[in-house]
Structure formats: structure tokens, C-alpha cells
Coordinates of C-alpha atoms and ligand atoms in Angstrom, one line a residue:
X128 CA 0.4 0.2 0.0
X129 CA 1.9 3.1 -1.1
X130 CA 0.7 7.0 -1.7
X131 CA 1.0 8.0 -4.8
X132 CA 0.4 11.8 -6.2
X133 CA 1.0 13.5 -9.3
X134 CA 0.4 17.3 -11.1
X135 CA 0.9 19.2 -14.0
X136 CA -0.5 22.6 -14.4
X137 CA 0.5 26.5 -13.5
X138 CA 1.2 25.8 -10.1
X139 CA 5.1 25.2 -9.0
X140 CA 4.7 21.3 -8.6
X141 CA 7.3 20.6 -5.6
X142 CA 4.9 21.7 -2.2
X143 CA 1.7 19.6 -4.5
X144 CA 3.5 16.7 -4.2
X145 CA 5.9 17.0 -1.0
X146 CA 2.5 18.1 1.0
X147 CA 0.2 15.7 -1.3
X148 CA 2.4 12.9 -0.3
X149 CA 2.4 14.3 3.6
X150 CA -1.3 13.4 3.4
X151 CA -0.9 9.9 2.1
X152 CA 2.1 8.9 4.3
X153 CA -0.7 6.4 6.4
X154 CA 0.1 4.7 3.5
X155 CA 3.0 3.8 3.6
X156 CA 5.8 5.5 5.1
X157 CA 9.0 4.3 4.6
X158 CA 10.5 5.5 1.5
X159 CA 10.0 8.7 -1.0
X160 CA 10.2 10.3 -3.5
X161 CA 9.4 13.1 -6.8
X162 CA 10.1 13.4 -9.8
X163 CA 9.5 16.6 -11.7
X164 CA 10.3 17.8 -15.1
X165 CA 12.4 21.4 -15.2
X166 CA 10.0 24.0 -16.9
X167 CA 12.7 25.2 -19.1
X168 CA 15.1 22.1 -20.3
X169 CA 11.8 19.9 -19.9
X170 CA 14.3 17.1 -18.3
X171 CA 12.9 14.8 -15.2
X172 CA 14.8 15.0 -12.2
X173 CA 14.2 12.4 -9.4
X174 CA 14.6 12.9 -5.9
X175 CA 14.1 9.9 -3.5
X176 CA 15.2 8.5 -0.5
X177 CA 14.5 6.1 2.2
X178 CA 12.7 7.4 5.4
X179 CA 10.0 9.5 5.6
X180 CA 9.0 12.7 3.6
X181 CA 10.4 15.1 6.2
X182 CA 13.9 13.7 4.8
X183 CA 12.6 13.9 1.8
X184 CA 11.7 17.3 1.7
X185 CA 15.3 17.9 3.2
X186 CA 16.9 16.9 0.3
X187 CA 14.6 18.5 -2.1
X188 CA 15.3 22.2 0.1
X189 CA 19.0 21.3 -1.3
X190 CA 17.5 21.7 -5.0
X191 CA 17.0 24.5 -7.8
X192 CA 13.4 22.3 -8.2
X193 CA 11.4 25.3 -10.8
X194 CA 8.9 22.3 -11.9
X195 CA 4.9 22.5 -12.7
X196 CA 5.0 19.0 -13.6
X197 CA 5.6 16.5 -11.5
X198 CA 4.9 12.3 -9.4
X199 CA 5.3 11.5 -5.9
X200 CA 5.3 8.6 -4.2
X201 CA 5.8 7.3 -0.7
X202 CA 6.3 4.0 0.1
X203 CA 5.6 0.4 1.7
X204 CA 8.1 -2.0 0.8
X205 CA 6.6 -5.3 -0.7
X206 CA 9.9 -6.2 -3.1
X207 CA 13.1 -5.1 -1.8
X208 CA 13.9 -4.0 1.4
X209 CA 13.9 0.0 2.6
X210 CA 16.5 2.0 0.9
X211 CA 17.3 5.0 -1.2
X212 CA 18.2 2.7 -4.2
X213 CA 14.3 0.7 -3.9
X214 CA 12.4 4.2 -3.3
X215 CA 10.7 5.1 -5.8
X216 CA 10.3 6.6 -9.0
X217 CA 12.3 4.1 -11.1
X218 CA 13.0 5.2 -14.5
X219 CA 14.1 3.0 -17.8
X220 CA 15.2 4.6 -20.6
X221 CA 12.4 6.8 -21.5
X222 CA 10.1 6.2 -18.9
X223 CA 9.8 7.6 -15.3
X224 CA 8.0 6.0 -13.2
X225 CA 5.4 5.6 -9.5
X226 CA 3.2 2.3 -8.6
X227 CA 1.5 0.7 -5.7
X228 CA 1.1 -3.0 -6.5
X229 CA 2.7 -6.2 -7.2
X230 CA 3.6 -7.4 -10.6
X231 CA 3.7 -11.3 -10.0
X232 CA 5.3 -12.4 -12.7
X233 CA 8.2 -9.4 -12.5
X234 CA 10.8 -12.4 -12.7
X235 CA 9.5 -14.3 -16.4
X236 CA 9.8 -10.4 -17.1
X237 CA 13.7 -9.7 -16.4
X238 CA 14.5 -12.7 -18.3
X239 CA 11.8 -11.8 -21.0
X240 CA 13.2 -8.6 -21.2
X241 CA 17.1 -9.9 -20.6
X242 CA 17.3 -7.3 -17.2
X243 CA 19.8 -8.9 -16.5
X244 CA 22.9 -5.9 -15.3
X245 CA 20.6 -3.2 -16.4
X246 CA 18.3 -2.6 -13.0
X247 CA 19.4 -0.8 -10.2
X248 CA 17.0 -2.0 -7.8
X249 CA 15.4 -4.9 -6.4
X250 CA 11.5 -3.9 -6.9
X251 CA 9.3 -5.7 -9.1
X252 CA 8.3 -1.8 -10.0
X253 CA 11.5 -1.2 -11.9
X254 CA 11.1 -4.3 -14.1
X255 CA 7.9 -3.0 -14.5
X256 CA 9.2 0.6 -15.8
X257 CA 11.4 -1.3 -18.3
X258 CA 8.3 -3.1 -20.2
X259 CA 6.7 -0.1 -20.6
X260 CA 9.6 0.8 -22.1
X261 CA 10.5 -2.0 -24.0
X262 CA 6.6 -1.0 -26.0
X263 CA 6.9 2.4 -25.9
X264 CA 7.6 3.5 -29.6
X265 CA 6.1 7.4 -29.3
X266 CA 2.1 6.5 -28.7
X267 CA 2.0 6.0 -25.2
X268 CA -1.7 4.7 -25.4
X269 CA -0.4 1.8 -27.3
X270 CA 2.5 1.7 -25.5
X271 CA 0.6 1.5 -21.6
X272 CA -2.2 -1.3 -23.1
X273 CA 0.7 -3.7 -24.5
X274 CA 2.9 -3.2 -21.8
X275 CA -0.1 -3.8 -19.3
X276 CA -0.9 -7.0 -21.2
X277 CA 2.4 -8.6 -19.9
X278 CA 2.2 -7.8 -16.3
X279 CA 0.6 -10.0 -14.0
X280 CA -1.0 -8.7 -10.2
X281 CA -2.0 -5.8 -9.0
X282 CA -1.5 -1.8 -9.7
X283 CA -1.9 1.7 -9.9
X284 CA 0.9 3.6 -12.0
X285 CA 1.7 6.8 -12.7
X286 CA 3.8 7.7 -15.6
X287 CA 6.2 10.0 -17.4
X288 CA 7.5 10.1 -20.9
X289 CA 10.9 11.8 -21.9
X290 CA 9.8 12.7 -24.7
X291 CA 6.1 14.3 -23.6
X292 CA 7.1 16.5 -20.8
X293 CA 4.0 17.3 -18.7
X294 CA 2.0 14.8 -19.0
X295 CA 1.4 12.3 -16.9
X296 CA 0.2 8.9 -17.8
X297 CA -2.1 6.9 -15.5
X298 CA -3.0 2.7 -15.6
X299 CA -4.6 0.9 -12.7
X300 CA -6.0 -2.8 -11.7
X301 CA -7.4 -3.0 -8.0
X302 CA -4.7 -0.3 -6.4
X303 CA -6.6 3.0 -6.2
X304 CA -6.4 6.3 -8.5
X305 CA -8.6 9.0 -8.2
X306 CA -7.7 11.9 -10.6
X307 CA -9.5 16.1 -10.9
X308 CA -9.7 18.8 -13.1
X309 CA -8.6 21.8 -10.9
X310 CA -8.6 25.7 -12.3
X311 CA -5.1 25.6 -12.6
X312 CA -4.2 22.7 -13.8
X313 CA -4.7 18.8 -13.3
X314 CA -3.6 16.0 -10.5
X315 CA -4.4 12.2 -9.6
X316 CA -4.1 10.9 -6.3
X317 CA -3.8 7.3 -4.8
X318 CA -6.8 8.6 -2.8
X319 CA -9.0 12.3 -2.2
X320 CA -6.9 12.7 1.5
X321 CA -4.5 14.4 -0.7
X322 CA -6.8 16.3 -4.1
X323 CA -9.1 17.7 -1.6
X324 CA -7.9 20.9 -1.0
X325 CA -7.6 21.9 -4.8
X326 CA -11.4 20.1 -6.0
X327 CA -14.7 19.0 -4.3
X328 CA -15.5 16.7 -7.3
X329 CA -13.2 13.9 -8.6
X330 CA -13.3 10.3 -10.2
X331 CA -11.6 7.1 -9.8
X332 CA -9.7 6.2 -13.0
X333 CA -11.5 3.5 -14.2
X334 CA -9.5 -0.2 -13.7
X335 CA -7.4 -1.2 -17.5
X336 CA -8.1 2.5 -18.6
X337 CA -5.3 4.7 -19.7
X338 CA -5.8 8.4 -18.0
X339 CA -4.0 11.4 -19.9
X340 CA -2.8 14.4 -18.0
X341 CA -1.9 18.0 -19.5
X342 CA -2.1 21.1 -17.9
X343 CA -5.0 22.1 -19.6
X344 CA -7.0 19.4 -19.4
X345 CA -7.4 15.5 -18.7
X346 CA -9.1 12.8 -20.8
X347 CA -9.7 9.1 -20.0
X348 CA -9.6 6.3 -22.5
X349 CA -10.8 2.7 -22.8
X350 CA -7.8 -0.4 -24.1
X351 CA -9.9 0.2 -26.8
X352 CA -8.2 3.7 -26.9
X353 CA -12.2 5.0 -27.1
X354 CA -12.8 8.2 -24.9
X355 CA -14.8 7.8 -22.0
X356 CA -16.5 10.3 -19.6
X357 CA -15.1 10.2 -15.9
X358 CA -18.1 10.1 -13.5
X359 CA -17.5 12.7 -11.1
X360 CA -18.5 12.6 -7.6
X361 CA -18.8 15.4 -4.9
X362 CA -15.7 14.9 -1.7
X363 CA -18.0 14.3 0.9
X364 CA -16.4 15.4 3.6
X365 CA -14.7 19.0 4.1
X366 CA -11.1 19.4 4.2
X367 CA -9.9 20.5 7.6
X368 CA -11.9 17.7 9.1
X369 CA -8.2 16.0 7.8
X370 CA -6.0 17.8 10.5
X371 CA -5.1 17.6 14.6
X372 CA -7.3 20.4 15.4
X373 CA -4.7 19.7 18.8
X374 CA -4.8 16.6 19.5
X375 CA -0.9 15.0 19.3
X376 CA -2.1 11.9 17.4
X377 CA -4.7 11.6 15.5
X378 CA -5.8 8.5 17.0
X379 CA -6.5 10.5 20.3
X380 CA -8.7 13.4 17.6
X381 CA -10.7 9.7 16.1
X382 CA -10.6 8.3 19.6
X383 CA -12.5 11.6 21.2
X384 CA -14.8 11.9 18.1
X385 CA -15.9 8.7 18.4
X386 CA -19.4 10.2 20.6
X387 CA -20.6 12.7 17.6
X388 CA -19.9 9.9 15.3
X389 CA -22.6 7.4 16.8
X390 CA -24.4 10.0 17.4
X391 CA -24.4 10.9 14.0
X392 CA -24.4 7.6 12.2
X393 CA -27.7 6.9 15.0
X394 CA -29.9 9.9 13.6
X395 CA -28.8 9.6 10.2
X396 CA -30.2 5.5 9.7
X397 CA -33.2 5.2 11.8
X398 CA -36.1 7.4 11.6
X399 CA -39.0 7.6 14.6
X400 CA -36.9 5.2 16.9
X401 CA -36.7 2.5 13.3
X402 CA -33.2 1.1 11.4
X403 CA -33.7 3.0 8.5
X404 CA -31.4 2.2 5.5
X405 CA -33.9 3.7 2.4
X406 CA -31.2 6.1 1.7
X407 CA -28.5 3.9 1.6
X408 CA -30.5 2.3 -1.1
X409 CA -30.5 -0.6 1.3
X410 CA -34.0 -2.5 0.5
X411 CA -35.7 -4.8 3.3
X412 CA -35.9 -7.6 0.3
X413 CA -31.6 -7.7 1.3
X414 CA -32.4 -8.4 4.9
X415 CA -35.6 -10.5 4.6
X416 CA -34.8 -13.4 1.4
X417 CA -31.6 -14.1 2.0
X418 CA -31.0 -17.6 4.2
X419 CA -27.5 -16.9 5.8
X420 CA -25.1 -13.9 6.0
X421 CA -21.1 -14.5 5.4
X422 CA -19.2 -11.5 6.8
X423 CA -16.0 -10.8 4.6
X424 CA -13.7 -8.3 6.7
X425 CA -10.0 -8.0 7.8
X426 CA -8.4 -6.7 11.7
X427 CA -11.1 -4.4 13.0
X428 CA -13.5 -4.5 10.0
X429 CA -13.5 -8.1 10.8
X430 CA -13.8 -8.2 14.3
X431 CA -16.7 -5.3 13.6
X432 CA -18.0 -8.4 12.5
X433 CA -18.2 -10.6 15.0
X434 CA -20.7 -8.2 16.5
X435 CA -22.8 -7.9 13.8
X436 CA -22.9 -11.9 14.0
X437 CA -23.7 -12.4 17.2
X438 CA -27.3 -9.8 16.9
X439 CA -27.9 -11.1 13.6
X440 CA -27.9 -14.5 14.9
X441 CA -29.8 -13.2 18.6
X442 CA -32.1 -11.2 17.1
X443 CA -32.6 -12.3 13.7
X444 CA -32.2 -15.9 14.0
X445 CA -30.3 -16.3 11.1
X446 CA -27.1 -18.3 10.2
X447 CA -24.0 -16.0 10.1
X448 CA -20.0 -16.5 9.5
X449 CA -17.8 -14.5 9.6
X450 CA -14.2 -14.7 7.4
X451 CA -11.3 -13.8 8.2
X452 CA -11.1 -11.9 3.5
X453 CA -7.7 -13.3 3.1
X454 CA -8.2 -16.8 4.0
X455 CA -12.2 -17.0 3.0
X456 CA -11.1 -18.3 -1.1
X457 CA -8.9 -20.3 0.0
X458 CA -11.5 -21.8 2.6
X459 CA -14.0 -24.0 -0.1
X460 CA -17.3 -21.8 1.7
X461 CA -20.9 -23.0 1.6
X462 CA -21.9 -20.1 -0.4
X463 CA -25.4 -19.8 -2.7
X464 CA -27.6 -17.2 -3.9
X465 CA -30.1 -17.5 -0.4
X466 CA -26.5 -15.9 0.8
X467 CA -26.5 -12.1 1.3
X468 CA -22.3 -11.5 1.6
X469 CA -21.3 -8.2 3.3
X470 CA -18.2 -6.5 2.8
X471 CA -16.6 -4.7 5.4
X472 CA -14.1 -1.8 4.9
X473 CA -13.1 1.2 6.5
X474 CA -10.6 2.1 3.2
X475 CA -13.5 0.2 0.9
X476 CA -9.7 -0.2 -1.2
X477 CA -8.2 -3.4 1.2
X478 CA -7.9 -6.2 -1.6
X479 CA -8.7 -9.3 0.3
X480 CA -11.8 -8.3 1.2
X481 CA -12.3 -6.9 -2.4
X482 CA -11.5 -10.7 -4.2
X483 CA -12.9 -11.9 -1.7
X484 CA -16.3 -9.9 -2.0
X485 CA -16.0 -10.8 -6.0
X486 CA -15.1 -14.5 -5.4
X487 CA -18.9 -14.4 -3.4
X488 CA -20.8 -12.7 -5.9
X489 CA -19.4 -15.0 -9.0
X490 CA -21.1 -17.6 -6.5
X491 CA -24.3 -15.5 -6.5
X492 CA -24.5 -14.0 -3.5
X493 CA -26.0 -10.2 -3.3
X494 CA -23.5 -8.0 -1.9
X495 CA -23.5 -5.7 0.4
X496 CA -21.2 -3.7 2.3
X497 CA -20.0 -1.5 4.9
X498 CA -17.6 1.2 4.0
X499 CA -16.4 4.5 5.2
X500 CA -14.6 5.9 1.6
X501 CA -17.2 7.2 -1.1
X502 CA -16.2 5.7 -4.3
X503 CA -14.1 3.3 -2.8
X504 CA -13.7 0.0 -5.0
X505 CA -15.6 -2.2 -2.1
X506 CA -17.9 0.2 -3.1
X507 CA -17.9 0.4 -6.6
X508 CA -18.9 -3.6 -6.2
X509 CA -21.3 -3.8 -4.3
X510 CA -25.0 -3.8 -4.6
X511 CA -25.8 -2.0 -2.0
X512 CA -23.7 0.2 0.7
X513 CA -23.8 1.1 4.2
X514 CA -21.6 4.7 5.1
X515 CA -20.3 5.0 8.1
X516 CA -20.0 8.7 7.3
X517 CA -17.3 8.6 10.4
X518 CA -14.6 11.1 8.0
X519 CA -11.1 10.7 7.5
X520 CA -9.6 8.7 9.7
X521 CA -5.4 9.2 9.2
X522 CA -4.6 6.8 11.8
X523 CA -3.2 3.2 11.6
X524 CA -5.2 2.0 13.9
X525 CA -9.2 1.7 13.1
X526 CA -11.4 3.8 16.1
X527 CA -14.1 5.8 14.5
X528 CA -14.2 3.1 11.3
X529 CA -14.3 0.5 13.9
X530 CA -16.8 1.4 16.0
X531 CA -19.2 3.3 13.3
X532 CA -19.0 -0.6 11.7
X533 CA -20.1 -2.0 15.2
X534 CA -23.0 0.8 15.0
X535 CA -24.2 -0.1 11.8
X536 CA -24.3 -3.9 12.2
X537 CA -26.1 -2.8 15.5
X538 CA -28.8 -1.0 13.0
X539 CA -28.6 -3.7 10.3
X540 CA -29.3 -6.9 12.1
X541 CA -32.2 -4.4 14.6
X542 CA -33.9 -4.1 10.8
X543 CA -33.4 -7.4 10.0
X544 CA -34.7 -8.6 12.8
X545 CA -38.1 -6.7 12.1
X546 CA -38.7 -7.5 8.6
X547 CA -38.3 -11.3 9.4
X548 CA -40.8 -10.6 12.0
X549 CA -38.3 -11.5 14.8
X550 CA -38.9 -8.1 16.5
X551 CA -42.2 -6.3 17.3
X552 CA -42.5 -2.7 15.6
X553 CA -41.8 -1.7 20.3
X554 CA -39.4 -3.9 20.3
X555 CA -37.2 -2.4 17.3
X556 CA -37.5 0.6 18.9
X557 CA -36.9 0.0 22.4
X558 CA -33.4 -1.5 21.1
X559 CA -32.7 1.5 19.4
X560 CA -33.4 4.1 22.9
X561 CA -31.0 1.6 24.5
X562 CA -28.6 2.1 21.2
X563 CA -28.8 5.9 21.8
X564 CA -27.3 6.6 24.8
X565 CA -24.4 4.8 24.0
X566 CA -22.2 8.0 22.8
X567 CA -22.8 10.1 26.5
X568 CA -21.4 6.2 27.7
X569 CA -18.9 7.3 25.2
X570 CA -18.1 10.6 27.3
X571 CA -17.8 9.3 30.0
X572 CA -14.6 7.0 29.3
X573 CA -13.1 9.9 27.6
X574 CA -14.0 11.9 30.7
X575 CA -12.3 9.5 33.1
X576 CA -9.7 8.5 30.4
X577 CA -6.6 9.3 32.6
X578 CA -7.9 5.9 35.1
X579 CA -7.4 4.8 31.5
X580 CA -3.7 6.4 31.3
X581 CA -2.6 5.2 35.3
X582 CA -3.8 1.5 34.1
X583 CA -1.7 1.8 30.8
X584 CA 1.7 3.0 32.9
X585 CA 1.1 -0.3 35.0
X586 CA 1.9 -2.4 31.6
X587 CA 4.3 -0.2 29.9
X588 CA 7.3 -2.5 30.1
X589 CA 5.0 -5.6 29.3
X590 CA 6.7 -8.4 27.1
X591 CA 3.2 -10.1 26.5
X592 CA -0.5 -9.7 28.1
X593 CA -3.4 -11.9 28.1
X594 CA -6.8 -10.2 27.3
X595 CA -10.0 -12.5 28.6
X596 CA -13.1 -12.5 27.8
X597 CA -16.6 -14.9 26.8
X598 CA -18.8 -14.3 24.1
X599 CA -19.2 -10.5 22.7
X600 CA -16.4 -10.3 25.6
X601 CA -14.5 -12.3 23.7
X602 CA -14.7 -9.9 20.4
X603 CA -14.1 -6.9 22.3
X604 CA -11.0 -8.8 23.1
X605 CA -9.8 -9.2 20.1
X606 CA -9.8 -6.1 18.7
X607 CA -8.5 -4.9 22.1
X608 CA -5.5 -7.1 22.0
X609 CA -5.5 -5.4 17.8
X610 CA -5.0 -2.0 19.0
X611 CA -2.7 -3.1 21.3
X612 CA 0.2 -5.2 19.8
X613 CA -0.4 -2.8 16.6
X614 CA -0.1 0.4 18.3
X615 CA 2.4 -0.2 21.0
X616 CA 4.0 -4.1 19.4
X617 CA 3.4 -5.1 23.0
X618 CA 2.4 -9.5 22.1
X619 CA -1.0 -9.6 23.5
X620 CA -3.8 -12.3 22.9
X621 CA -7.1 -12.4 23.2
X622 CA -8.6 -15.1 24.4
X623 CA -12.4 -16.5 25.2
X624 CA -12.1 -17.4 29.3
X625 CA -13.5 -20.2 29.1
X626 CA -9.8 -21.6 26.8
X627 CA -7.7 -20.8 29.3
X628 CA -8.2 -24.0 31.0
X629 CA -7.5 -25.8 28.3
X630 CA -4.2 -25.0 27.8
X631 CA -2.8 -21.7 27.8
X632 CA -3.4 -21.0 31.7
X633 CA 0.2 -23.3 31.0
X634 CA 1.4 -19.8 31.0
X635 CA 0.6 -17.7 33.8
X636 CA 2.2 -17.2 36.7
X637 CA 3.4 -14.7 39.2
X638 CA 2.4 -10.9 37.8
X639 CA 1.5 -12.7 34.1
X640 CA -0.7 -8.9 33.3
X641 CA -4.1 -10.2 32.8
X642 CA -6.6 -8.2 30.7
X643 CA -10.0 -9.4 31.3
X644 CA -13.6 -7.5 30.1
X645 CA -16.7 -8.3 32.0
X646 CA -20.0 -7.0 30.1
X647 CA -22.1 -9.6 29.6
X648 CA -25.0 -10.6 32.8
X649 CA -25.9 -13.9 31.3
X650 CA -22.0 -15.0 31.3
X651 CA -20.8 -12.9 34.4
X652 CA -20.5 -15.2 36.8
X653 CA -18.3 -17.5 35.3
X654 CA -16.3 -15.1 34.0
X655 CA -15.1 -14.0 37.2
X656 CA -14.6 -17.3 38.2
X657 CA -12.4 -17.4 35.0
X658 CA -11.0 -14.8 36.4
X659 CA -10.4 -15.8 40.2
X660 CA -8.6 -18.8 38.4
X661 CA -5.7 -17.0 36.8
X662 CA -5.6 -14.6 39.4
X663 CA -5.3 -17.7 41.9
X664 CA -2.0 -18.5 39.8
X665 CA -0.3 -15.4 40.6
X666 CA -1.6 -12.8 37.4
X667 CA -1.9 -9.4 37.6
X668 CA -5.7 -8.9 36.6
X669 CA -7.1 -5.2 35.5
X670 CA -10.9 -5.6 34.8
X671 CA -13.1 -3.7 32.8
X672 CA -16.2 -4.2 34.0
X673 CA -19.6 -2.2 34.6
X674 CA -19.5 -0.7 37.5
X675 CA -22.7 -2.9 39.2
X676 CA -20.6 -6.4 37.7
X677 CA -17.5 -5.1 39.5
X678 CA -19.0 -4.2 43.2
X679 CA -20.1 -8.1 42.6
X680 CA -16.7 -9.2 40.9
X681 CA -15.4 -7.6 44.1
X682 CA -12.1 -4.5 44.1
X683 CA -9.6 -7.4 44.8
X684 CA -8.2 -6.4 40.9
X685 CA -6.7 -3.0 39.8
X686 CA -10.0 -1.8 37.6
X687 CA -12.5 0.4 35.5
X688 CA -16.1 0.9 35.7
X689 CA -17.7 0.8 32.6
X690 CA -20.4 2.8 31.7
X691 CA -24.0 0.6 31.8
X692 CA -25.8 -0.1 28.6
X693 CA -28.0 -2.6 27.0
X694 CA -25.2 -5.9 26.8
X695 CA -25.6 -6.2 23.3
X696 CA -24.1 -2.3 22.7
X697 CA -21.1 -2.8 25.1
X698 CA -18.8 -3.4 22.7
X699 CA -18.9 -0.2 21.8
X700 CA -18.2 1.8 25.0
X701 CA -15.5 -1.0 25.9
X702 CA -13.9 -0.3 22.8
X703 CA -13.4 3.4 24.2
X704 CA -11.5 2.2 26.3
X705 CA -9.3 -0.2 25.4
X706 CA -8.4 2.3 22.3
X707 CA -7.5 4.3 24.7
X708 CA -4.9 1.6 26.7
X709 CA -4.1 0.2 23.7
X710 CA -2.8 4.7 22.5
X711 CA -1.9 6.1 26.3
X712 CA 0.8 2.4 26.3
X713 CA 2.3 3.9 22.6
X714 CA 2.7 7.8 23.4
X715 CA 4.2 7.0 27.1
X716 CA 6.2 4.5 24.9
X717 CA 7.2 7.1 22.7
X718 CA 6.6 5.8 19.3
X719 CA 4.7 7.1 16.3
X720 CA 1.6 6.3 17.2
X721 CA -0.7 7.3 14.1
X722 CA 2.6 5.2 11.6
X723 CA 3.2 2.0 13.6
X724 CA 5.9 0.1 12.0
X725 CA 5.1 -1.8 9.0
X726 CA 1.8 -1.3 9.0
X727 CA -0.3 1.4 6.6
X728 CA -3.7 1.7 6.4
X729 CA -4.4 0.6 3.2
X730 CA -3.5 -2.5 2.7
X731 CA -3.8 -3.4 -1.2
X732 CA -1.7 -6.3 -1.3
X733 CA -2.7 -10.0 -1.1
Ligands
LIG1145 C1 -7.6 -1.7 12.2 O1 -6.5 -1.0 13.7 C2 -6.0 -2.3 11.5 N1 -5.6 -1.0 10.9 C3 -6.4 -3.0 10.3 O2 -6.7 -4.1 10.7 C4 -7.6 -3.0 9.2 O3 -9.0 -3.2 10.1 C5 -7.9 -3.9 8.6 O4 -6.4 -3.9 7.3 C6 -9.0 -3.3 7.2 O5 -8.5 -2.4 7.1 P1 -10.5 -2.0 6.1 O6 -10.9 -1.7 7.2 O7 -9.7 -0.6 5.8 O8 -10.7 -2.8 5.3

């Protein structure tokens, strides 16, 4: 997953590229580079280095860059280590390009085009540049098409040809590219975050189409060379929401935004306390005709699916499976034309989820997706889309996007139960009224975040942390554990409490840190006895539980009282506490909370 930006027009390009790359850095940040075309000589110069965009800015500062056309890239390494040579852009012959994706047949291509000894990097991208150069004979459209026909894999290429100065081309398959015409020129990027300051309208470059951008206009061609009209969409958020607004990290800001995001989401997707998805075009038919539901997602989005599964089973009495999207296609899933597949994705670009959705559709399933980014690839692949409208989520660790996915699943399960006659109108409305208490409960936790900060200080030096819960509390802990792992680098594992005695309990010794959560009344006695099991073996227990449960569970643990909402909705409340816990551990350890090592916000490689 990399960040790409390109511009050609009247304005000086250097800062457009560098500022854009900074906004895209959450997509990958192990090296960065730009290629700029001198406005006098029309020569292309490349500046690139391992490190962050700030390091690239320092490199560019030493150069006299007088250019109004250029392309830029911030990298998440796939092929080839993190070093200056492997940073993009890459050049070969007349071609200079940047790439997001993976070319699977790069080795065969290196042999086919006798590239031995001609390459300066270990990347698949430089080999692709050589292939584009091989097929370029003066006609960019034909050259790009013929080169792409040789490539296997995923890609978003942004290409410049030395003899066509100040014109930029792009072609993609799966990896995203959006483009726009602005009053001062034309521009493209991996996602709308980087162009939102220049335009209110943009379009996604369709797969296997060629975009040609000049200073004055842009043209889109299909692979037969026929020009097609771009489908423009409006940018659906004000750009300033992409700033930190005084918070040290985006993650803390986005955690703090959750009460408002969830309150707005519920208000926007209910009418008179009844879930209502008519605005999203989600017909009730989709919810009452299906015989079973398959949820496909990755990471936090998959954890949100666990709540969806629990509620659709318990309230709508529908069989539901939750599948790791990366495993789904290889697990011989049982999908029929009576299956409703639900793809969950903040970015709408996660290739594992996109491919899983396409696979399920090919088996006859109806496709619904729960997405945050409008116009994204998964949205375009779905028959119906429910947008979470959480606004841009910049921190790699998902927080408000995750809880907004939970809230959508709550409303979707309630709508499904109502239209299938499993809940009466009044029962459904009562659940929604309970769900409406969640934002205030989240605010209460935010008001006591220093207590969580104090708990975080107690686990800063931990090496292994057990996170235990039963039922929905286990789902809560899977997400809590992911948060802790990905931003604090502490190894933690979520365990179903009842499973501990079947093996993992052997690992519990004196002062083993165990974080427990207890929010489900029906499981309380068992959860308390599991906590006592680890406590009796010397564990240091931290308990997150409802106030009432804490009274019953005893005060012998370090604890944090969770505000009380209906058990089914406690996931949304407990999530905020565990997000803050992970956040404080990471920030107190001095890490870049928003950009954890080895990760990226959008995973567009399988
Ligand atoms: C969550 O904190 C992680 N950043 C990651 O697990 C993420 O949820 C996953 O990669 C799915 O991303 P998506 O929602 O954009 O598809």
C-alpha cells in the first residue's frame, strides 16, 4: 500500500507533491521520492530517499526545483528492502514511473526482457518500467496497453515519458487512483485525502483504462483507445477534518470524535427510532430474503463483524459466518444465491476483502458492503452500500471507523430482525433507544481517560499480555488486543476465558498481566470464576467491567468501571476504553502512534 500523487499545471509542483505525500503517508512510509520536469529544459529529475516525507523534503530543499509537473510516491515495501535505490520513482529508458501494488510475474519479465545487469533496484516496479519502455514507440496509449497486457498482479502506475514532457499517464488494476481537473491544472492521487484541498469533485480511474493528464485537461481512454467520460463524485468531507486540531496524534483525535460520529450515524440511519436504510438504497428484501449471511473483512473490520454475527443470530435468528477475507476464497466456503455477503472495510480498498466479495458474488451471493470511503473499489463492487460517514480516519489504527461499523451492524441486525418478524415494532424501537445511550457512555469514558492512562502506565514494560473475555467480551478483546499490538508493539493475545484451562493457563504465572472485560450479564458468573482462576495463579489482573459487576466481582483487582448500556451494545463502549489503553501505552513509549512500524492504513496487496 503506497501513496501516489501527480500534478501538471500552472503552479509550482514541488510543494504540491511533498504536501500531498505527507497527507498520503499513512498509506506507507518507509521511503519517498518525486520526479519533476524542469519547466525550461523539460528534463526529468528524480529525488528520493529511504525515510519519511520529511527526509525527502530535506533532500529537495537542497535542489533548485523549477517545475510545474511531477509525480511523487511514499512507499510500503513489498519487493526489495528499505533503501534509497528501492524508493520510487523508478526510471528505465524514456519511462519514469511510480507504482502501488505487486507485479507477480516480475521475475519472468526480467528474463523475457533480458534485464540482467540493467537494473538499479530489487523492485518489481523497476522491471515494470522496463516493460513500459520496451513497448513505448511514441504512442503512449498503445504502449501502455501493450505493456499492461504483459503484467500479472495489482497495480496503480503513474507514468511520464521523456519525449512527452509535462504530460502524466496512469493505469490501474485493483490499486486505487483518483483524479481531478482543477482551475490550475490536473492532478491524481491514491485517494482523495491528497487532492481534497484543490477540488470538490473527483473521479476514480476505472480499472484497465488509461488516464492522460495535461496542464489544461484530462482524457480517459479504454483499452480500445476509445475516449470515455469520467464519472465525477463530490468530496463528502470538509478538508479541515483531516487536521489534528490540537491533538498530539490523529488516533487520539479520532478516539475523541466517536461520541459525535456514533450519535450522527444513529440519527442518520433511523426514523422515529426504527432503523432505516432507505437513503442508502438497502432494500428490506435484501434482509428478509437471504437464508444466511457471510461477513468478509480483515482486522478491526472483521472484529466488527463478530458483533454483527452475534446480533443477527440472536435477534434475527439468521445463520451468520464471519470469515477472514484473506482466508475466505481458499476455505471452500458454502455460498449460494440465498447468501447475503457483507463486506466491511473502512478504506473500501482492502484487496483481500475486495477479492473475497468478488468471489462470493461469483458464487451467486447478493453483495452489501459497510464502507467509510465513498466511491471506493469495494463500494463500486457492491449492490448496496451502507456508508459509516465517520469522516477521514488517518491513524493506521482503526477507532471511529471500527465503532461506526459496530453501530451499523447493530442497526442492520435490528432492521433484519424487524423485517423478518423476529422483533416487534416496539421491541425494535426499544433496542434503538438503548443504542442511543452509547454516545453519552463513550463521553463518560473520555471524561475519565486519565484513569485509563494510569492503567496503561502499569503495563508499559509488559512483554506478553493476556486479554480474556467470554462471548461478546471475547470479540471485544480480539479488537482490544489488535489495538495494543499494532500501536504499542507489545505481544498480546485475546483468549476466550473458558479456553484458558484447556492449555493457555499453563502460561499464567506470578505477575503475568491479564486484562479482563466483563459486560455480559448472562456470562458473569463464569467470567468471574475464570478471572479468579488466573488471579489464583499469580496474574496481575486489570478488569474493565460495568459498575454493578465490579461490586460483585470484588475490588481485589485494578479496575475501570464501564458505563452501563444494554449488553448487546457494550462492545461500542468497551472499545473506547481499550483504544485509550493502547493509545497511552504507545504514546508513553514514545512511538509514532499514527504510523506504527511495518503497517499502513490501506492494505492493497494480498
Ligand atoms: C485496524 O486497526 C488495522 N489498521 C487493520 O486491521 C484494518 O482494520 C484492516 O486492515 C482492514 O482495513 P479496512 O477496514 O480499510 O478494510
